[in-house]
Coordinates of C-alpha atoms and ligand atoms in Angstrom, one line a residue:
M1 CA -23.2 59.8 45.7
S2 CA -24.5 62.2 48.3
T3 CA -22.3 62.5 51.4
Q4 CA -25.2 63.4 53.6
P5 CA -25.8 60.5 56.0
L6 CA -29.2 58.8 55.6
V7 CA -31.5 59.9 58.5
I8 CA -35.0 58.6 59.0
G9 CA -37.7 61.2 59.8
K10 CA -39.8 61.4 63.0
F11 CA -42.8 59.3 62.0
S12 CA -42.3 56.2 59.7
L13 CA -44.5 53.3 58.7
G14 CA -43.1 49.9 57.9
M15 CA -45.2 48.3 55.2
G16 CA -45.0 44.8 54.0
D17 CA -46.0 43.9 50.4
R18 CA -45.8 40.1 50.2
F19 CA -46.6 39.8 46.5
A20 CA -45.2 43.2 45.4
H21 CA -48.4 44.4 43.9
E22 CA -49.5 47.0 46.5
A23 CA -46.7 49.5 46.8
E24 CA -48.6 52.2 45.0
A25 CA -51.7 51.6 47.1
Q26 CA -49.6 51.8 50.3
L27 CA -47.7 54.9 49.2
A28 CA -51.1 56.5 48.4
A29 CA -51.8 56.3 52.2
C30 CA -48.6 58.2 52.9
L31 CA -49.4 60.7 50.2
A32 CA -52.9 61.3 51.7
A33 CA -51.4 61.8 55.1
R34 CA -49.0 64.3 53.7
K35 CA -51.9 66.3 52.2
L36 CA -53.5 66.1 55.6
G37 CA -50.4 67.7 57.1
V38 CA -48.3 64.8 58.5
E39 CA -45.1 63.5 57.0
I40 CA -45.0 59.7 57.2
V41 CA -41.8 58.1 55.9
P42 CA -42.7 54.9 54.0
V43 CA -40.4 52.0 54.7
W44 CA -41.0 48.8 52.7
N45 CA -40.1 45.8 54.8
K46 CA -39.8 42.1 53.9
S47 CA -38.0 39.6 56.0
N48 CA -35.8 36.8 54.8
R49 CA -38.5 34.4 56.1
E50 CA -41.1 36.0 53.9
H51 CA -38.9 35.9 50.8
N52 CA -38.2 32.2 51.4
I53 CA -41.9 31.3 51.9
I54 CA -42.9 33.3 48.8
G55 CA -39.8 32.5 46.7
S56 CA -39.1 36.2 46.0
E57 CA -35.9 38.2 46.1
P58 CA -35.2 41.6 47.7
T59 CA -34.6 43.1 44.2
S60 CA -38.4 42.7 43.6
T61 CA -39.3 44.8 46.6
R62 CA -36.9 47.5 45.4
A63 CA -38.4 47.5 41.9
A64 CA -41.9 47.7 43.3
A65 CA -41.1 50.5 45.7
D66 CA -39.2 52.5 43.1
A67 CA -42.0 52.1 40.5
A68 CA -44.6 53.3 43.0
V69 CA -42.5 56.3 44.0
K70 CA -42.1 57.2 40.4
A71 CA -45.7 56.6 39.5
L72 CA -47.1 58.8 42.3
G73 CA -44.4 61.4 42.1
W74 CA -43.3 60.9 45.8
T75 CA -40.4 63.2 46.4
A76 CA -39.8 62.7 50.1
P77 CA -37.5 60.0 51.5
Y78 CA -38.4 56.3 51.5
F79 CA -36.6 53.3 52.6
L80 CA -36.2 49.5 52.0
D81 CA -35.9 47.5 55.2
A82 CA -34.0 44.3 55.3
D83 CA -36.2 43.0 58.0
H84 CA -35.0 40.7 60.7
I85 CA -31.6 39.9 59.2
G86 CA -28.5 38.5 60.8
L87 CA -25.0 37.7 59.6
K88 CA -26.2 34.6 57.7
T89 CA -29.0 36.3 55.8
V90 CA -27.9 39.9 55.3
D91 CA -25.9 39.5 52.0
R92 CA -29.0 38.9 50.0
F93 CA -30.3 42.4 51.0
V94 CA -27.2 44.4 51.2
G95 CA -27.2 45.8 47.6
V96 CA -30.8 47.0 47.5
S97 CA -31.7 47.9 51.2
D98 CA -31.0 51.1 53.0
F99 CA -32.6 50.2 56.3
F100 CA -31.5 47.1 58.2
T101 CA -33.3 45.5 61.1
I102 CA -30.5 43.6 62.8
D103 CA -32.3 40.9 64.7
V104 CA -30.2 39.6 67.6
A105 CA -33.1 38.1 69.6
D106 CA -31.5 34.6 69.3
F107 CA -28.4 35.8 71.1
I108 CA -30.3 37.2 74.1
A109 CA -29.5 35.1 77.2
Q110 CA -26.6 33.4 75.6
P111 CA -23.9 34.1 78.2
A112 CA -21.5 36.9 77.4
D113 CA -17.8 36.7 78.3
P114 CA -17.7 37.4 82.1
A115 CA -14.7 39.7 81.6
A116 CA -16.6 41.7 79.0
V117 CA -19.6 42.0 81.5
K118 CA -17.3 43.1 84.3
A119 CA -15.6 45.7 82.0
F120 CA -19.0 47.0 80.9
V121 CA -20.2 47.5 84.5
D122 CA -16.9 49.0 85.5
R123 CA -17.2 51.4 82.6
H124 CA -20.8 52.4 83.6
P125 CA -21.0 53.2 87.3
E126 CA -23.8 55.7 86.4
L127 CA -26.1 52.7 85.8
V128 CA -25.9 51.6 89.4
G129 CA -27.9 53.2 92.2
T130 CA -30.8 55.5 92.0
L131 CA -31.4 56.8 88.5
T132 CA -33.6 59.8 88.1
L133 CA -34.5 60.3 84.4
A134 CA -36.3 63.3 83.1
G135 CA -40.0 62.5 82.6
I136 CA -40.1 59.5 84.9
D137 CA -41.4 60.3 88.4
R138 CA -40.4 57.0 90.0
P139 CA -36.6 56.7 89.9
F140 CA -35.1 53.4 88.9
T141 CA -33.1 51.7 91.7
T142 CA -30.5 49.3 90.5
T143 CA -27.7 47.4 92.2
R144 CA -24.4 46.4 90.6
A145 CA -25.7 42.9 90.6
D146 CA -28.8 44.0 88.6
V147 CA -26.7 45.7 86.0
E148 CA -24.4 42.7 85.8
R149 CA -27.3 40.4 85.3
T150 CA -28.8 42.6 82.5
A151 CA -25.4 43.0 80.8
A152 CA -24.8 39.3 81.0
K153 CA -28.2 38.7 79.3
F154 CA -27.8 41.2 76.5
L155 CA -24.1 41.9 75.9
L156 CA -23.5 39.0 73.5
A157 CA -26.6 40.1 71.5
V158 CA -25.3 43.7 71.3
Q159 CA -21.8 42.4 70.2
E160 CA -23.5 40.3 67.5
A161 CA -25.4 43.4 66.3
G162 CA -22.0 45.2 66.1
K163 CA -20.6 42.4 63.9
V164 CA -23.6 42.7 61.5
Y165 CA -23.5 46.5 61.5
R166 CA -19.8 46.5 60.6
H167 CA -20.3 43.9 57.9
I168 CA -23.0 46.2 56.3
V169 CA -20.7 49.2 56.7
S170 CA -17.9 47.3 54.9
V171 CA -20.2 47.0 51.9
K172 CA -22.3 50.2 51.9
G173 CA -20.2 52.6 53.9
V174 CA -20.9 54.6 57.1
G175 CA -24.2 56.6 57.0
R176 CA -25.4 54.9 53.9
F177 CA -28.2 53.1 55.7
V178 CA -30.5 53.3 58.7
P179 CA -29.6 50.7 61.4
E180 CA -32.2 49.2 63.7
I181 CA -31.6 46.6 66.3
S182 CA -34.6 44.3 67.1
M183 CA -35.0 42.2 70.2
D184 CA -38.8 41.6 69.9
E185 CA -38.9 38.0 68.8
T186 CA -38.0 36.6 72.2
D187 CA -39.8 35.2 75.3
S188 CA -39.8 38.0 77.8
P189 CA -40.3 41.8 77.4
Q190 CA -37.4 44.1 78.1
T191 CA -38.1 46.5 81.0
P192 CA -37.2 50.2 80.7
P193 CA -34.2 49.8 83.1
E194 CA -33.0 47.0 80.9
L195 CA -33.4 49.1 77.8
L196 CA -31.1 51.7 79.3
V197 CA -28.4 49.1 79.8
I198 CA -28.9 47.8 76.3
L199 CA -28.6 51.3 74.8
A200 CA -25.4 52.0 76.8
A201 CA -24.0 48.7 75.4
I202 CA -25.1 49.6 71.8
A203 CA -23.4 53.0 72.1
D204 CA -20.2 51.3 73.4
E205 CA -20.4 48.9 70.4
G206 CA -20.5 51.9 68.1
V207 CA -23.7 51.1 66.3
P208 CA -25.5 54.4 65.5
I209 CA -29.0 52.9 65.7
Q210 CA -31.8 55.2 64.6
T211 CA -34.6 52.8 65.7
I212 CA -34.8 50.1 68.4
A213 CA -37.4 47.4 68.7
P214 CA -37.7 46.0 72.2
K215 CA -40.3 43.5 73.1
F216 CA -43.1 45.3 74.8
T217 CA -45.3 43.9 77.5
G218 CA -48.4 42.1 76.3
R219 CA -49.2 40.1 73.3
F220 CA -48.6 41.4 69.7
N221 CA -50.3 38.7 67.8
K222 CA -50.3 38.9 64.0
G223 CA -53.0 41.0 62.4
V224 CA -55.2 41.4 65.5
D225 CA -55.5 43.7 68.4
Y226 CA -53.2 44.0 71.4
V227 CA -53.8 41.7 74.3
G228 CA -52.4 42.8 77.6
D229 CA -52.5 45.4 80.4
L230 CA -53.1 48.7 78.8
A231 CA -52.0 50.8 81.8
Q232 CA -48.8 48.9 82.1
F233 CA -48.1 49.2 78.4
E234 CA -48.7 53.0 78.5
R235 CA -46.4 53.4 81.5
E236 CA -43.6 51.4 80.0
F237 CA -43.9 53.0 76.6
N238 CA -43.6 56.4 78.2
D239 CA -40.6 55.2 80.3
D240 CA -39.0 53.8 77.2
L241 CA -39.2 57.2 75.5
C242 CA -37.6 58.8 78.5
V243 CA -34.9 56.2 78.6
I244 CA -34.2 56.8 74.9
A245 CA -34.0 60.6 75.3
H246 CA -31.6 60.1 78.2
A247 CA -29.4 57.6 76.3
V248 CA -29.2 59.9 73.3
K249 CA -27.7 62.7 75.5
R250 CA -25.7 60.5 77.8
Y251 CA -24.2 58.1 75.3
G252 CA -24.2 60.1 72.1
L253 CA -26.6 57.9 70.2
P254 CA -28.2 59.5 67.1
A255 CA -30.6 62.4 68.0
N256 CA -33.4 60.9 66.0
L257 CA -33.3 57.5 67.8
K258 CA -36.8 56.2 68.3
L259 CA -38.8 53.2 69.2
S260 CA -39.8 50.7 66.5
V261 CA -43.1 48.8 67.2
H262 CA -43.0 45.5 65.5
S263 CA -46.2 43.6 64.7
G264 CA -47.5 47.1 65.0
S265 CA -50.4 46.8 62.7
D266 CA -53.9 46.4 64.0
K267 CA -53.0 47.1 67.7
F268 CA -55.9 49.6 67.8
S269 CA -56.4 49.5 71.6
I270 CA -52.8 50.8 72.3
Y271 CA -52.8 53.5 69.5
P272 CA -54.3 56.1 71.8
A273 CA -51.6 55.4 74.4
I274 CA -48.8 55.6 71.8
R275 CA -50.3 58.8 70.4
R276 CA -50.5 60.4 73.9
A277 CA -46.9 59.4 74.7
L278 CA -45.4 60.7 71.4
A279 CA -47.2 64.1 71.9
K280 CA -46.1 64.3 75.6
H281 CA -42.5 63.7 74.8
G282 CA -42.3 65.1 71.3
A283 CA -41.0 61.7 70.2
G284 CA -41.0 59.9 66.9
V285 CA -41.9 56.3 66.3
H286 CA -41.5 53.6 63.6
V287 CA -44.6 51.4 63.4
K288 CA -43.9 48.2 61.5
T289 CA -46.8 46.6 59.7
A290 CA -46.6 43.7 57.2
G291 CA -49.3 41.1 56.9
T292 CA -52.1 43.6 57.3
T293 CA -51.7 44.5 53.6
W294 CA -51.9 40.9 52.5
L295 CA -55.1 40.6 54.4
E296 CA -56.5 43.6 52.6
E297 CA -55.7 41.9 49.3
V298 CA -57.8 38.9 50.3
I299 CA -60.5 41.3 51.5
G300 CA -60.3 43.1 48.1
L301 CA -60.7 39.8 46.2
A302 CA -63.7 38.8 48.3
E303 CA -65.3 42.2 48.0
A304 CA -65.0 42.0 44.2
G305 CA -67.2 38.8 44.2
G306 CA -67.2 36.3 41.4
A307 CA -63.8 34.7 40.7
G308 CA -62.2 36.9 43.3
L309 CA -64.5 35.7 46.0
A310 CA -64.0 32.1 44.9
L311 CA -60.2 32.5 45.1
A312 CA -60.5 34.0 48.6
K313 CA -62.6 31.0 49.7
E314 CA -60.1 28.7 48.2
I315 CA -57.3 30.4 50.2
Y316 CA -59.3 29.9 53.4
A317 CA -60.0 26.2 52.6
E318 CA -56.3 25.5 51.8
A319 CA -55.1 27.4 54.8
L320 CA -57.5 25.4 57.0
A321 CA -56.3 22.2 55.5
H322 CA -52.6 23.1 56.1
M323 CA -53.1 25.0 59.3
D324 CA -50.4 23.3 61.4
E325 CA -47.7 23.7 58.8
L326 CA -48.7 27.4 58.2
C327 CA -48.9 28.3 61.9
Q328 CA -45.6 26.6 62.9
P329 CA -43.2 29.5 61.9
Y330 CA -45.5 32.0 63.7
A331 CA -46.5 29.9 66.7
T332 CA -45.4 32.5 69.3
V333 CA -47.3 35.3 67.7
I334 CA -50.7 33.9 67.0
D335 CA -53.6 32.6 69.2
I336 CA -56.0 30.7 67.1
D337 CA -58.9 28.8 68.6
R338 CA -59.7 26.0 66.2
S339 CA -63.2 25.7 67.4
K340 CA -63.9 29.2 66.1
L341 CA -62.8 28.3 62.6
P342 CA -65.8 27.4 60.4
A343 CA -65.5 24.4 58.1
A344 CA -64.5 25.2 54.5
A345 CA -68.0 24.1 53.3
V346 CA -69.6 26.7 55.5
V347 CA -67.3 29.5 54.2
N348 CA -67.8 28.3 50.6
A349 CA -71.5 29.2 51.0
W350 CA -70.7 32.8 52.2
T351 CA -71.6 36.0 50.4
S352 CA -69.0 38.7 49.8
E353 CA -70.4 40.6 52.7
Q354 CA -70.0 37.6 55.0
F355 CA -66.4 36.9 54.0
V356 CA -65.4 40.5 54.1
G357 CA -67.1 41.0 57.4
A358 CA -65.3 38.0 59.0
L359 CA -61.9 39.1 57.7
R360 CA -61.9 42.9 57.9
H361 CA -60.6 44.2 61.2
D362 CA -63.7 45.9 62.5
Q363 CA -64.3 44.7 66.0
Q364 CA -67.8 46.4 66.0
N365 CA -69.0 44.1 63.2
P366 CA -70.6 40.9 64.7
L367 CA -69.3 39.0 61.6
Y368 CA -65.7 39.7 62.5
N369 CA -63.7 36.6 63.4
A370 CA -60.1 37.1 64.8
H371 CA -59.3 33.4 64.3
I372 CA -60.0 33.4 60.6
R373 CA -58.0 36.6 60.4
Q374 CA -55.0 35.1 62.0
L375 CA -55.2 31.9 60.0
I376 CA -55.3 33.9 56.7
H377 CA -52.5 36.1 58.0
V378 CA -50.1 33.2 58.2
G379 CA -51.7 31.6 55.1
F380 CA -49.9 33.6 52.4
K381 CA -47.9 30.6 51.4
V382 CA -51.2 29.3 50.0
A383 CA -51.3 32.2 47.6
A384 CA -47.6 31.9 46.8
K385 CA -48.3 28.3 45.7
M386 CA -51.1 29.5 43.5
G387 CA -48.5 31.6 41.7
P388 CA -49.8 33.3 38.6
R389 CA -53.4 32.4 39.3
Y390 CA -53.3 34.5 42.5
L391 CA -51.4 37.4 40.8
E392 CA -53.8 37.5 37.8
Q393 CA -56.7 37.8 40.2
L394 CA -55.0 40.6 42.0
K395 CA -54.8 42.4 38.7
T396 CA -58.5 41.7 37.9
C397 CA -59.5 43.0 41.3
R398 CA -57.0 45.9 41.3
E399 CA -59.5 48.5 42.3
S400 CA -61.0 46.8 45.3
C401 CA -57.6 45.5 46.6
A402 CA -55.9 48.9 46.3
R403 CA -58.8 50.7 47.9
N404 CA -58.8 48.4 50.9
V405 CA -55.0 48.5 51.2
T406 CA -54.9 52.3 51.2
G407 CA -58.0 52.7 53.4
N408 CA -56.6 50.3 56.0
L409 CA -53.3 52.0 56.3
L410 CA -54.8 55.5 56.3
E411 CA -58.0 55.2 58.3
R412 CA -57.1 52.4 60.7
H413 CA -53.4 53.1 61.2
I414 CA -52.1 56.5 60.2
R415 CA -55.2 58.4 61.3
P416 CA -55.4 57.1 64.9
L417 CA -51.6 57.2 65.4
F418 CA -50.6 60.4 63.7
L419 CA -53.4 62.6 62.3
Ligands
ZN501 ZN1 -40.2 42.0 64.3

């Protein structure tokens, strides 16, 4: 075994592959980017929740990724992300994953031990007062009470991340995986001054995170564009990059520490801001996508026509019929207006062009329907229930599915962000 610690490169793309049939098509997008001059590290991510809904095991994600890497002759690094795990769920992933998204959102705002909070603030007088950080023209002004409040809110979550991290280390060893801490699945966004306190606490806890996923301002709904204040997002994203650069120097966190943007697919309106910020600060980023690939599979089926289109229509009809059940686990990250969802009978009469036009994320196309897109996004359980019938159709429509998967990642994601 190599003694070199695993380090993730500057730009990385998290890719979800719910039915483990698209790894090659996804990797083809990274390969194309490489030929165009940008190194994108592929990271296959699948959460415990997705594995449970589909009835799959992390070993299948590993097998699909390894097979794609071999088939396409990919020689650069790639990773397998145990996405959104905690102490209760990590063991299923620990053998096959080498990237761990330690999700501690549920521990935010659970009160930390007051003595630990006091000790933290005592240890960090530098966090109190006027903080001038390189790259941020408006200094942060914080009182001891502010830092205490922030520490009280996040300290328990950071301590929990430490427990999970040490558990993974006990199995895999130090440096044998990339640790990320995620706090995105919570109610309120973390401000840049809060991020600084969180990073100081993570460094104290001894977790050498290489990526951090805060919750950003605005809505990051599944599979559709960003909704929020673009100027505020850009300002805070830039500030976060400066906070990270500062924390790396001040607290000795890994030099490659970068932001991880969860639900990062399809957020076309903020990609120019992210791109500008990365260039300005010379920073890296991890952009996590997942369901966008499953949507491209359905688009590929519909585009193929015949039985593929019929199956795509069946998926829509079933998703519509079980909408409440399907939406429930994703309630906080979707915004579906029922009145904008056509009846199954209407969709059943659609041509390939109409179905593809409604689903493909092209906001210029008058046929595009963000409500259908979100419903299908959370509707993958329908395809999981179809089992072999769905997988067989994927094979039959291999060409159109793969072409849409690759094209979506390359043209709508990698190109605007990195090329
Ligand atoms: Zn997430």
